[in-house]
GROMACS .gro file of C-alpha atoms in nm:
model
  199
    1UNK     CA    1   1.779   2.738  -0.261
    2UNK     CA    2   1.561   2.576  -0.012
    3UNK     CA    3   1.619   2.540   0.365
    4UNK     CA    4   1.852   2.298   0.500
    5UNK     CA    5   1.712   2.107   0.801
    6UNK     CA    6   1.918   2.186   1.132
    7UNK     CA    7   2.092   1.897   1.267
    8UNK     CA    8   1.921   1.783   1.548
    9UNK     CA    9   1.747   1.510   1.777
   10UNK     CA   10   1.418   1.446   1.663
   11UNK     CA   11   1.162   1.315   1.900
   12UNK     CA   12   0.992   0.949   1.906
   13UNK     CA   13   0.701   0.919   1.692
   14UNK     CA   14   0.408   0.838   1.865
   15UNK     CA   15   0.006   0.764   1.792
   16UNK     CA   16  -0.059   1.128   1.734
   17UNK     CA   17   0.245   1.151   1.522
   18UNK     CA   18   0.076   0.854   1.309
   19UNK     CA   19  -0.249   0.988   1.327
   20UNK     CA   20  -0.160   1.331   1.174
   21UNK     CA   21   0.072   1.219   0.889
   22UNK     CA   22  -0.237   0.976   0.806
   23UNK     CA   23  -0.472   1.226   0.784
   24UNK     CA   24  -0.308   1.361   0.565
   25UNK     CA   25  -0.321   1.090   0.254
   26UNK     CA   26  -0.676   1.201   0.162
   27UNK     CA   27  -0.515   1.542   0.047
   28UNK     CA   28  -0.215   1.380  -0.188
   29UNK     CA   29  -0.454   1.220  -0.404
   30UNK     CA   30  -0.448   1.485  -0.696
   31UNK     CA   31  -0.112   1.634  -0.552
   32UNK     CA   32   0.257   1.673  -0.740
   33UNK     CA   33   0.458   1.513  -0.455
   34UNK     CA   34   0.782   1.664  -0.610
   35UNK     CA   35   0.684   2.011  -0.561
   36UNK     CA   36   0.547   1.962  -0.236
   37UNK     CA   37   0.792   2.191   0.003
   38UNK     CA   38   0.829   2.111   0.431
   39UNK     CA   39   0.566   2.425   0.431
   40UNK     CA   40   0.280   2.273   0.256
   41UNK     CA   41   0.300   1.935   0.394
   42UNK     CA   42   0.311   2.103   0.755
   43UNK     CA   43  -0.019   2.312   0.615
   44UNK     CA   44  -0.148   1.970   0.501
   45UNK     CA   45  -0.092   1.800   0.816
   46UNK     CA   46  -0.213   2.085   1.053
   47UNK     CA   47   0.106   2.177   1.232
   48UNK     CA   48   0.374   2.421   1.225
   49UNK     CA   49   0.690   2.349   1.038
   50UNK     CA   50   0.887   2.399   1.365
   51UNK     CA   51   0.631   2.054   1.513
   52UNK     CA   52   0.705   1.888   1.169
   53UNK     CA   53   1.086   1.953   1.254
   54UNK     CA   54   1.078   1.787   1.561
   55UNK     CA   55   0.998   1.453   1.416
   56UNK     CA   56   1.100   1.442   1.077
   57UNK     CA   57   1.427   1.596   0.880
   58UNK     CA   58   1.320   1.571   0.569
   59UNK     CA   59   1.019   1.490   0.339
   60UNK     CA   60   1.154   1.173   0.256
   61UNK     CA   61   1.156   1.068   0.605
   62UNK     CA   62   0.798   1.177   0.602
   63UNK     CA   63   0.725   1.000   0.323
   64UNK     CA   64   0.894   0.651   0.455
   65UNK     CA   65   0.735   0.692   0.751
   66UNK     CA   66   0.387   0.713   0.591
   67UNK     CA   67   0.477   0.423   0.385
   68UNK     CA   68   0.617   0.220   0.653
   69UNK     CA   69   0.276   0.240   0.874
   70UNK     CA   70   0.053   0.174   0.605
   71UNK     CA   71   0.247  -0.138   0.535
   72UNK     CA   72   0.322  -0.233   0.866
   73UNK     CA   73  -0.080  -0.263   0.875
   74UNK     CA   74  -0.064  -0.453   0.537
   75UNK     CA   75   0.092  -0.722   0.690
   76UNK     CA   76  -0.154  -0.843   0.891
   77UNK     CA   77  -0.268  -1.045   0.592
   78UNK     CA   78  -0.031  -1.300   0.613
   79UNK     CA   79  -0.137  -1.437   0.929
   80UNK     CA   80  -0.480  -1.472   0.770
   81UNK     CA   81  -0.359  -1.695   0.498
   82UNK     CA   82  -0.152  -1.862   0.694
   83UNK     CA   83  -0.451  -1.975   0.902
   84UNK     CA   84  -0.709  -2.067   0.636
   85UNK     CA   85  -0.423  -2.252   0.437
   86UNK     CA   86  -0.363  -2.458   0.767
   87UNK     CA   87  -0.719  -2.523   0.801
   88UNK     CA   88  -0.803  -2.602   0.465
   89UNK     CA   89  -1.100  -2.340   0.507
   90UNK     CA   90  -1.067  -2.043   0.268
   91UNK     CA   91  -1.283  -1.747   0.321
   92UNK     CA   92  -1.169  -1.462   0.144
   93UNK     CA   93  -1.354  -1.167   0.268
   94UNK     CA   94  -1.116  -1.110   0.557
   95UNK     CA   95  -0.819  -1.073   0.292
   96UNK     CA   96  -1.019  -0.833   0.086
   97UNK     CA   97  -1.123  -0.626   0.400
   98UNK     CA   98  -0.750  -0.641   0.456
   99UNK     CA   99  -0.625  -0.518   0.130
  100UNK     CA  100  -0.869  -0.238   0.063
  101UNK     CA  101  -0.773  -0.094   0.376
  102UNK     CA  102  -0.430  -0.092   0.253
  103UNK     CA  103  -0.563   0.088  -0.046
  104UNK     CA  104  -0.790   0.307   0.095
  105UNK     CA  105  -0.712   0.730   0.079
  106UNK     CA  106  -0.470   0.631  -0.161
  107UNK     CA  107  -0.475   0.713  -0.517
  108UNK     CA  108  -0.329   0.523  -0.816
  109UNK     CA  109  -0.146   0.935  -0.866
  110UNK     CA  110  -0.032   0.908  -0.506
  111UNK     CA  111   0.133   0.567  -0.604
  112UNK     CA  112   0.336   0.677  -0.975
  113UNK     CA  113   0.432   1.043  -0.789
  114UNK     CA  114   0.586   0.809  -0.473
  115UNK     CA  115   0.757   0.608  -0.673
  116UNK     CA  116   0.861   0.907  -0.911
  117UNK     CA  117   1.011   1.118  -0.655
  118UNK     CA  118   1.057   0.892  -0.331
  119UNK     CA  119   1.208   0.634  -0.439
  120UNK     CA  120   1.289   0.481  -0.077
  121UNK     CA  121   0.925   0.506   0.031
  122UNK     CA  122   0.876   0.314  -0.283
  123UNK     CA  123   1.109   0.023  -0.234
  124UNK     CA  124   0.919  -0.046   0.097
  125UNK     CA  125   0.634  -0.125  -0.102
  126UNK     CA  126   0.816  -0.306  -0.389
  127UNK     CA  127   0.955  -0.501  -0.097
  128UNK     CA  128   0.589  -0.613   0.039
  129UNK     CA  129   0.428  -0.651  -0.252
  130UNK     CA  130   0.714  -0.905  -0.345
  131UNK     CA  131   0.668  -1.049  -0.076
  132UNK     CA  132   0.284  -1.114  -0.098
  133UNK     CA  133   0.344  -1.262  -0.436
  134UNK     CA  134   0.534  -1.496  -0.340
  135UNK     CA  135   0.277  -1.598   0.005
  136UNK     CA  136   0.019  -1.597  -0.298
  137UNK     CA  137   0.192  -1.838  -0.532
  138UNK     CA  138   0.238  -2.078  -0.227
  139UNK     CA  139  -0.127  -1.996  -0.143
  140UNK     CA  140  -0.209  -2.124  -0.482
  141UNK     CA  141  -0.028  -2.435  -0.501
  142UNK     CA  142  -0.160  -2.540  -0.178
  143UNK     CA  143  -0.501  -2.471  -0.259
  144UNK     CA  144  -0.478  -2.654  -0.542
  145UNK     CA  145  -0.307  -2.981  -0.412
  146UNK     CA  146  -0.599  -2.952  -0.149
  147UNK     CA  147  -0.863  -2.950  -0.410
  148UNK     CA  148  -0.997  -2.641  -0.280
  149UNK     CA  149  -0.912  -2.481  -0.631
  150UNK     CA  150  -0.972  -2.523  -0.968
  151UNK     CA  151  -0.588  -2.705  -1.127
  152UNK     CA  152  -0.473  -2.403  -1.344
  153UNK     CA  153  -0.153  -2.266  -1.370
  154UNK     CA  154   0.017  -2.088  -1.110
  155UNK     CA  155   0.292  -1.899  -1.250
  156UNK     CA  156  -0.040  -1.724  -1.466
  157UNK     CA  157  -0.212  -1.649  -1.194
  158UNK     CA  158   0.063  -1.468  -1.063
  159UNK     CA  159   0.179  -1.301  -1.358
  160UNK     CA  160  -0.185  -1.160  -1.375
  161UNK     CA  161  -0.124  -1.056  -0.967
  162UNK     CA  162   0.218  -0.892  -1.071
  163UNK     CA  163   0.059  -0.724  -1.373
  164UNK     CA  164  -0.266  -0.584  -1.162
  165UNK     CA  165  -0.039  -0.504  -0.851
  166UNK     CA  166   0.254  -0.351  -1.021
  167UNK     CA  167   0.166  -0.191  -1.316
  168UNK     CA  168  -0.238  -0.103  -1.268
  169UNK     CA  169  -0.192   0.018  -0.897
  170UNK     CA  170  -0.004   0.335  -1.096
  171UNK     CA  171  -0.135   0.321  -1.401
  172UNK     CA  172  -0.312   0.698  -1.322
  173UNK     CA  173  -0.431   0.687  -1.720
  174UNK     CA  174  -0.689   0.396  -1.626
  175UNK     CA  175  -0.846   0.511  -1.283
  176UNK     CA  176  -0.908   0.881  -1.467
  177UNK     CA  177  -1.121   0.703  -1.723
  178UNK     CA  178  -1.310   0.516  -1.464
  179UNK     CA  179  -1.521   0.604  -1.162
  180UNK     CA  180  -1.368   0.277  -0.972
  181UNK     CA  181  -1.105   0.407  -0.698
  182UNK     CA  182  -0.825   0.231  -0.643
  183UNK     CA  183  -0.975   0.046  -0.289
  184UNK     CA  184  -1.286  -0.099  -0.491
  185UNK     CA  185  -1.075  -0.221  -0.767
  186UNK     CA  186  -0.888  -0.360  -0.534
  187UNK     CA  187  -1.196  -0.528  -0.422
  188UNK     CA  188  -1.321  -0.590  -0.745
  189UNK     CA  189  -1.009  -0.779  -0.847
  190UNK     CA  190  -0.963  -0.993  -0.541
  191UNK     CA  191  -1.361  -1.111  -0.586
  192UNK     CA  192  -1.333  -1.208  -0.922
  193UNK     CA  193  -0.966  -1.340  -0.866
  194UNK     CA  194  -1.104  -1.602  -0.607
  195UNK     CA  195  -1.450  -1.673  -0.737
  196UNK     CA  196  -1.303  -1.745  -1.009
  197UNK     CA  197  -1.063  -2.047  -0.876
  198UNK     CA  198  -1.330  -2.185  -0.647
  199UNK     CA  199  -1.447  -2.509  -0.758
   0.00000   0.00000   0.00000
């Protein structure tokens, strides 16, 4: 039976707290996440269990927490879109820089064992990703009543983004047959996805 975390108040998490739970996604990329115990993240992370304590109860609040600044960075590409829709100017490097820094350290394993075993870390993704769907289907329509796009159907284009967001961003079969990460098909994807409409 493993330890119970003591009961206690944990202290605010600050840049360093960020910065060493970070640092630490390079190292889950092969890893079992459901057998990883409070010791080995601490090990993972460079700190004692009694630091790790003082911020974090469990490993799911570890977890979230990852999840929850790697998003919170994510979301930055809304703002982009928002602004190129406005101005009828689409560039779509700055999205693609965007996205593969979401995806970067992080490995298509990394992805299935989160949502395998942390299922509330998961849902905070679920959640975005949802949410840049639908910010992409009204991206679509609107680049297509501007003529900026080539008229095809929106509800395939995002069936194809729910298919290549939801199922290949875990789909750990497929990235160990390839030598493409999970950041440059990321890349890849978004390149051909917009060259591709561009009339």
């Amino acid at each position: 039976m493993g330890r119970k975390a003591i009961l206690r108040n944990r202290k605010d998490k600050d840049q360093k707290v960020e910065q060493w739970t970070l640092a630490m996604l390079p190292k889950l990329k092969h890893a079992n996440l459901g057998i990883l115990t409070m010791d080995d993240l601490a090990r993972l992370m460079n700190k004692s269990k009694s630091t790790i304590y003082q911020y974090f109860t469990t490993k799911e609040e570890i977890f979230e927490y990852i999840t929850r600044i790697r998003i919170g960075y994510l979301k930055a590409y809304k703002n982009e879109i928002a602004a190129e829709v406005l101005q009828l100017d689409y560039h779509y490097d700055m999205l693609i820089r965007i996205l593969t820094k979401g995806a970067r350290d992080i490995s298509s394993n990394y992805l299935k064992q989160l949502k395998e075993h942390f299922p509330t870390a998961w849902k905070i993704i679920e959640e975005f990703l949802f949410e840049m769907l639908q910010d992409m289907k009204q991206f679509y329509h609107l680049g297509i009543e501007s003529k900026l796009f080539k008229p095809v159907s929106v509800d395939l284009l995002i069936k194809l983004d729910e298919y290549f967001i939801m199922q290949l961003f875990t789909d750990d079969k497929f990235f160990n047959q390839t030598t493409e990460t999970l950041e440059s098909t990321v890349k890849d994807y978004m390149f051909l996805r917009f060259e591709g409409l561009m009339k």
